[in-house]
PDB file of C-alpha atoms in Angstrom:
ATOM      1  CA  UNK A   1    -108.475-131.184 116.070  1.00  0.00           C
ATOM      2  CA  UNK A   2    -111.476-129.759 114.254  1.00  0.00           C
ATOM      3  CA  UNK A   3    -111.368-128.999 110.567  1.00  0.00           C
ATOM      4  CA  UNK A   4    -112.572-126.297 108.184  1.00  0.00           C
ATOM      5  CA  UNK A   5    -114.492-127.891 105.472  1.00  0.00           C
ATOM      6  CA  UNK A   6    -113.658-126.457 102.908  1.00  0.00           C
ATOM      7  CA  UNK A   7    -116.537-127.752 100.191  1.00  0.00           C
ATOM      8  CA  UNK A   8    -119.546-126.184 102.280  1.00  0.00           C
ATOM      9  CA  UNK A   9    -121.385-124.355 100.162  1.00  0.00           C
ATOM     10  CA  UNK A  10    -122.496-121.660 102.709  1.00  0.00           C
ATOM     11  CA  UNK A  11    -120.719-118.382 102.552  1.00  0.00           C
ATOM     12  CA  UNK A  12    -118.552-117.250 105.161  1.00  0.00           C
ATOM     13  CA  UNK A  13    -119.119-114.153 106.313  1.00  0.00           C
ATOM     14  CA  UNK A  14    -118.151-112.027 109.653  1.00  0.00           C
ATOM     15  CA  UNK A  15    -121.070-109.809 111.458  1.00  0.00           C
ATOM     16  CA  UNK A  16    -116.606-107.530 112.255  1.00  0.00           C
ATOM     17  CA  UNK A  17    -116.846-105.546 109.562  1.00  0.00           C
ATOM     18  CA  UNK A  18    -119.972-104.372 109.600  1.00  0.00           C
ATOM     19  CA  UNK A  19    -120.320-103.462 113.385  1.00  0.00           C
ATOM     20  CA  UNK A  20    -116.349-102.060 112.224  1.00  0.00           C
ATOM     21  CA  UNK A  21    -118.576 -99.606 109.402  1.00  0.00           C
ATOM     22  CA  UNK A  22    -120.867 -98.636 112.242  1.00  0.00           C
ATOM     23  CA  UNK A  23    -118.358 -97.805 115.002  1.00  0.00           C
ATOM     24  CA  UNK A  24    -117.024 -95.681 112.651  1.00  0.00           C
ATOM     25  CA  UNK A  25    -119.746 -93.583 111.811  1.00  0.00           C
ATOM     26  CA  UNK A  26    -120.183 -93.277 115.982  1.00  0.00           C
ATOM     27  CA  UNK A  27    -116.543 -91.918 116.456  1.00  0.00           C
ATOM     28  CA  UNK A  28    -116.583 -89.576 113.462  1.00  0.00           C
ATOM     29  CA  UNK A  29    -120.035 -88.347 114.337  1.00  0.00           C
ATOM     30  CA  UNK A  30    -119.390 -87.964 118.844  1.00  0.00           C
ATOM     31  CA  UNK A  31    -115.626 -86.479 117.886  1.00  0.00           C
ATOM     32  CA  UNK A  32    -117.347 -83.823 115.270  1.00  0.00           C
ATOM     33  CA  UNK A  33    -120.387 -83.236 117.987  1.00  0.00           C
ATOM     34  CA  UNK A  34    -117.459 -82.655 120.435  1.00  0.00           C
ATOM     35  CA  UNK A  35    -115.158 -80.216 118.454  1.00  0.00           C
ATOM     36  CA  UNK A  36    -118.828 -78.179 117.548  1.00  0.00           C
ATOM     37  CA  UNK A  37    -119.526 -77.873 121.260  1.00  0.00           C
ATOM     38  CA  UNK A  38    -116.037 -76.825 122.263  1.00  0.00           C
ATOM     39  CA  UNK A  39    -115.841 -74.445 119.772  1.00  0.00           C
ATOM     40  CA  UNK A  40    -118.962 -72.929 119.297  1.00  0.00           C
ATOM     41  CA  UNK A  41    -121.739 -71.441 121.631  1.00  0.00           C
ATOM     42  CA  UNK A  42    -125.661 -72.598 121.671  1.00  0.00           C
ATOM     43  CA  UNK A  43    -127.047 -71.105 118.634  1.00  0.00           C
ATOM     44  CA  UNK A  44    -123.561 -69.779 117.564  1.00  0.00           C
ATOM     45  CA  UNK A  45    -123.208 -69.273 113.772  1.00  0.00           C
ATOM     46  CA  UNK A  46    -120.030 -69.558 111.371  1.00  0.00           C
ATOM     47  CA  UNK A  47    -120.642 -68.971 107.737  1.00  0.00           C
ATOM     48  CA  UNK A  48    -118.965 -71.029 104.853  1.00  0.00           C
ATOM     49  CA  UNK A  49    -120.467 -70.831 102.036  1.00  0.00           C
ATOM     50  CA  UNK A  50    -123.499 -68.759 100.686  1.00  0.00           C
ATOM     51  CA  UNK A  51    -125.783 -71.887 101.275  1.00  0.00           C
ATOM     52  CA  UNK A  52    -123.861 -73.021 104.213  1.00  0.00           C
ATOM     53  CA  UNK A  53    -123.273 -72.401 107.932  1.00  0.00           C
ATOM     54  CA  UNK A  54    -121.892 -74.897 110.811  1.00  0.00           C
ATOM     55  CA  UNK A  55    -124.213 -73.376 114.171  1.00  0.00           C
ATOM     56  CA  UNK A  56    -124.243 -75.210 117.228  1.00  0.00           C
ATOM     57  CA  UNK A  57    -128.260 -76.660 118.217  1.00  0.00           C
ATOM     58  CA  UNK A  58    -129.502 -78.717 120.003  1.00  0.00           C
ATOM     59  CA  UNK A  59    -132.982 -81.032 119.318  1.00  0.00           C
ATOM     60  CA  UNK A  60    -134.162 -82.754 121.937  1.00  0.00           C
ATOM     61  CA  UNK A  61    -137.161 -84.608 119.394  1.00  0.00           C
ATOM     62  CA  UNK A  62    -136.607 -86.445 116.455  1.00  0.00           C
ATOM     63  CA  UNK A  63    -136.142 -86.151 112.838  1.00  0.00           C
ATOM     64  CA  UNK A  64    -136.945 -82.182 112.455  1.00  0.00           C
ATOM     65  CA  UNK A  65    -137.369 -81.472 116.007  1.00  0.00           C
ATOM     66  CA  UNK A  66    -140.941 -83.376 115.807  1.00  0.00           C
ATOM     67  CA  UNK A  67    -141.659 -83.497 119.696  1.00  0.00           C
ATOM     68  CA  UNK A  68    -138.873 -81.149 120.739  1.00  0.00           C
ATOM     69  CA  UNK A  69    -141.619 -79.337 122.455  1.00  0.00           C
ATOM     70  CA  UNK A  70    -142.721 -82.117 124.820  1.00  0.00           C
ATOM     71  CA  UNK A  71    -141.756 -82.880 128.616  1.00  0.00           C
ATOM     72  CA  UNK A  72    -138.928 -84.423 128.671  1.00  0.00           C
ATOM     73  CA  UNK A  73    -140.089 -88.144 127.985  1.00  0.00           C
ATOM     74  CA  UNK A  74    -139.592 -88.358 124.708  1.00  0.00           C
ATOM     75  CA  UNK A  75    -135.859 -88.351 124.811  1.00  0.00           C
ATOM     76  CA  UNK A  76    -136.470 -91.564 127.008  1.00  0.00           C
ATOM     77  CA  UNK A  77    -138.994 -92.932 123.966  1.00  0.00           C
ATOM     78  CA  UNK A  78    -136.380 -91.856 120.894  1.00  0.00           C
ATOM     79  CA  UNK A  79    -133.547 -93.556 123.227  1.00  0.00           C
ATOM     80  CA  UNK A  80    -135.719 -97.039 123.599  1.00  0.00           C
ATOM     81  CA  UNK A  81    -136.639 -96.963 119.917  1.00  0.00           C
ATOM     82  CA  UNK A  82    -132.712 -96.098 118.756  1.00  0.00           C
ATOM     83  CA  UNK A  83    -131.555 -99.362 121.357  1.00  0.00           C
ATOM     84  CA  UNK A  84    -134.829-101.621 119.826  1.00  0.00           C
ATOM     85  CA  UNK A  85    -133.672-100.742 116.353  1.00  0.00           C
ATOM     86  CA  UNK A  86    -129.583-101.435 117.166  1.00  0.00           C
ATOM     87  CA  UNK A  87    -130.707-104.861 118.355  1.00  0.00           C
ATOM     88  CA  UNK A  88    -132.975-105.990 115.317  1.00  0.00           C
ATOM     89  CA  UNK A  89    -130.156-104.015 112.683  1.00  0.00           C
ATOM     90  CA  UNK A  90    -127.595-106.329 114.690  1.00  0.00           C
ATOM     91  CA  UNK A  91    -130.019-109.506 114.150  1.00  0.00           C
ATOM     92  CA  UNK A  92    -130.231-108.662 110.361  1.00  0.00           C
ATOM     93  CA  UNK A  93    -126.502-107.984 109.659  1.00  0.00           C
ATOM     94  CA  UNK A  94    -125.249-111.548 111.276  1.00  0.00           C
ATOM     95  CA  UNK A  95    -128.212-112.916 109.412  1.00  0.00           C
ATOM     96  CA  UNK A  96    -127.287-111.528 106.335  1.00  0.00           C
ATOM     97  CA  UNK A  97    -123.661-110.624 106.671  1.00  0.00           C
ATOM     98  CA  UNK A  98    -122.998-111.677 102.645  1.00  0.00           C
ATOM     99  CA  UNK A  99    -125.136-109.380 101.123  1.00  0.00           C
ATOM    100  CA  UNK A 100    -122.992-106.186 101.240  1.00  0.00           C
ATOM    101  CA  UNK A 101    -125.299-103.507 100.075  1.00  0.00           C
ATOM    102  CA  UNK A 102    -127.954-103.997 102.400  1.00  0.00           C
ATOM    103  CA  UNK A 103    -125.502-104.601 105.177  1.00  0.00           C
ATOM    104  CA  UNK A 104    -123.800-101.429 104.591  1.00  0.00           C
ATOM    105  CA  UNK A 105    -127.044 -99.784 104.272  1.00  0.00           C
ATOM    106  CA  UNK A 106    -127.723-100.896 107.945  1.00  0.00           C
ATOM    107  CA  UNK A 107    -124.511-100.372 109.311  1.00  0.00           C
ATOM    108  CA  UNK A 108    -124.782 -96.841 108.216  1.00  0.00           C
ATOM    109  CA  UNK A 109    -128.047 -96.824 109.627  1.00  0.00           C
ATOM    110  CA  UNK A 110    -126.738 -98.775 112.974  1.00  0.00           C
ATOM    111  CA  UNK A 111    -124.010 -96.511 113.561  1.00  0.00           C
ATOM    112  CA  UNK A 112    -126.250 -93.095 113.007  1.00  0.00           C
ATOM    113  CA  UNK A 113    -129.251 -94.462 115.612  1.00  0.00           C
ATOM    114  CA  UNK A 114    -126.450 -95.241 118.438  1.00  0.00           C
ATOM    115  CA  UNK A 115    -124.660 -92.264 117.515  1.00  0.00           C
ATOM    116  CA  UNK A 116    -127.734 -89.527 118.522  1.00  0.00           C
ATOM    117  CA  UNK A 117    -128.701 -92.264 120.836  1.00  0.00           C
ATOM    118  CA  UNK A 118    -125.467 -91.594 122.656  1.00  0.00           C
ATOM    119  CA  UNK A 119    -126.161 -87.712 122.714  1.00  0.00           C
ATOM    120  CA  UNK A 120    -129.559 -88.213 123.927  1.00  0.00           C
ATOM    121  CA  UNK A 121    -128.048 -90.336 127.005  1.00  0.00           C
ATOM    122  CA  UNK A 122    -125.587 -87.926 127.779  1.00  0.00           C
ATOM    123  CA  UNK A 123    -126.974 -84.663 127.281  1.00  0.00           C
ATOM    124  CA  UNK A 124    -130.542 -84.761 126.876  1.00  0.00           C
ATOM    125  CA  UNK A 125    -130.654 -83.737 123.479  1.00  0.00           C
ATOM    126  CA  UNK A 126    -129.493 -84.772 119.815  1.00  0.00           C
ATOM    127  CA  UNK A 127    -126.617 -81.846 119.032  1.00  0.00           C
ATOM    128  CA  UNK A 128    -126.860 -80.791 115.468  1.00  0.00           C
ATOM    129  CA  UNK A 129    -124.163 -78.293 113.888  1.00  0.00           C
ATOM    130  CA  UNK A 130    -124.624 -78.728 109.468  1.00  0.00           C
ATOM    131  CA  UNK A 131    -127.091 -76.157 108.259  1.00  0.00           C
ATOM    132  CA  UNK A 132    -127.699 -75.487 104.373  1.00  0.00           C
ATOM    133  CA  UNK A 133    -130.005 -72.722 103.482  1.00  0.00           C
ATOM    134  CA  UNK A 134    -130.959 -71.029 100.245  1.00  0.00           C
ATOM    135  CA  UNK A 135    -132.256 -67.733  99.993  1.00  0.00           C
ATOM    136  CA  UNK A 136    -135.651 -68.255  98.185  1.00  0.00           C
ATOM    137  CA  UNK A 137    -136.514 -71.692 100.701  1.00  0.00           C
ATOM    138  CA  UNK A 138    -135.034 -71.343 103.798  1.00  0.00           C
ATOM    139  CA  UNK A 139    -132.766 -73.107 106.153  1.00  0.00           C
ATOM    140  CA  UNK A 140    -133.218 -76.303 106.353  1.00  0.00           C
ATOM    141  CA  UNK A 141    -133.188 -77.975 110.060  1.00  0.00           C
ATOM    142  CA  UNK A 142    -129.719 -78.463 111.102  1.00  0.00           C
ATOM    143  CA  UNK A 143    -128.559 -81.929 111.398  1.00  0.00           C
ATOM    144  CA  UNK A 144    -125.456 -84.162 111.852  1.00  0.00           C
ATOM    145  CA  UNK A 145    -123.179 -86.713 110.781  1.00  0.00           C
ATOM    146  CA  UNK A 146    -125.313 -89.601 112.105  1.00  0.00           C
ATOM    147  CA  UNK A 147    -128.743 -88.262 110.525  1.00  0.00           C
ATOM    148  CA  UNK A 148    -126.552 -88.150 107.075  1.00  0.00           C
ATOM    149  CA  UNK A 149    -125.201 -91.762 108.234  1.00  0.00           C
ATOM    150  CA  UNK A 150    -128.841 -92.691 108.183  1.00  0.00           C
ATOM    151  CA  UNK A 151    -130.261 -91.100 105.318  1.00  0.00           C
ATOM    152  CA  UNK A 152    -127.231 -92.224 103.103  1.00  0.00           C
ATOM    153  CA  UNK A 153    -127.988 -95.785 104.859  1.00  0.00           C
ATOM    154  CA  UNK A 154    -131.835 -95.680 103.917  1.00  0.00           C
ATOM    155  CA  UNK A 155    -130.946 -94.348 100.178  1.00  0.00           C
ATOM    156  CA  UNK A 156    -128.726 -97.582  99.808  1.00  0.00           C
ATOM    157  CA  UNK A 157    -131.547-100.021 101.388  1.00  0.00           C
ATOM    158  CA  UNK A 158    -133.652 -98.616  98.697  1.00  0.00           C
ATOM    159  CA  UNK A 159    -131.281 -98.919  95.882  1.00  0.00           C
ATOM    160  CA  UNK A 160    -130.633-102.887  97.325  1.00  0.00           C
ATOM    161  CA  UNK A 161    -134.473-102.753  97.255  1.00  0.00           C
ATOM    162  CA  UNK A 162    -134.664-101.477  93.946  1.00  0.00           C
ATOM    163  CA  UNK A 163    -131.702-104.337  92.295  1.00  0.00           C
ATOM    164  CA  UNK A 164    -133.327-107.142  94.286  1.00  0.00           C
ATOM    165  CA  UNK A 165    -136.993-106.568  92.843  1.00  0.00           C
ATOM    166  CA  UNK A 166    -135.671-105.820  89.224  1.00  0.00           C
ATOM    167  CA  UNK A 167    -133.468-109.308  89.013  1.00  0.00           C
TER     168      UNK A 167
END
């Protein structure tokens, strides 16, 4: 019967909890992309606040619709990159599984890639429904809970960047 040694000096830590963070940020963002689309219309608006709106769109590019305008291959291209990127994020986090900052940082990111990766398999296109706008700049491109999964994910890599460098 094998034993656990319990003197190693190698941290234990599970790649669970952080694929755990990321499933969750790919069920909250494909049940809030559902709810949008059941409820509201293409281009469909609801006002909130003064500076906010939920409307239902649909980008079939990348981060602010750069490509949107292309044939049809790039969802194909934004799909291979999202899958390339889940593998190597995967690779890290078991590799690094103890430090928590940067592994929630790419579990965030993880789970926001898969998430409009999943929309772009399914439906062609990435379905955004959060729009802020202020009257003297604009709207400002709708977007989703997996694009704020990733840009709250890249803001913590940065701040992990920022500690590590500094100590």
């Amino acid at each position: 019967m094998a034993t656990k040694n319990r003197f190693s000096s190698k941290p234990k830590s599970s790649l669970i909890p952080w694929l755990g963070i990321a499933a969750i940020v790919i069920l909250f963002d494909q049940i809030t992309k559902i709810t949008i689309q059941r409820t509201f219309s293409y281009a469909q608006e609801m006002v909130i606040t003064s500076y906010f709106n939920l409307v239902l769109a649909y980008n079939k590019g990348a981060a602010f619709s750069f490509l949107s305008d292309q044939g049809g291959w790039q969802r194909y291209f934004f799909t291979a990159i999202a899958l390339a990127a889940a593998g190597y994020i995967i690779y890290l986090l078991k590799k690094h599984a103890g430090q928590r900052m940067f592994c929630w940082a790419l579990s965030l990111i993880l789970g926001g890639a898969l998430g409009n990766a999943i929309d772009r398999l399914f439906y062609g296109h990435v379905v955004d429904f959060l729009d802020f706008h202020w009257k003297s700049w604009g709207h400002f491109p709708a977007f989703n809970i997996a694009d704020s999964a990733i840009c709250i994910g890249a803001a913590l890599f940065i701040i992990d960047e920022l500690r590590r460098v500094n100590k």
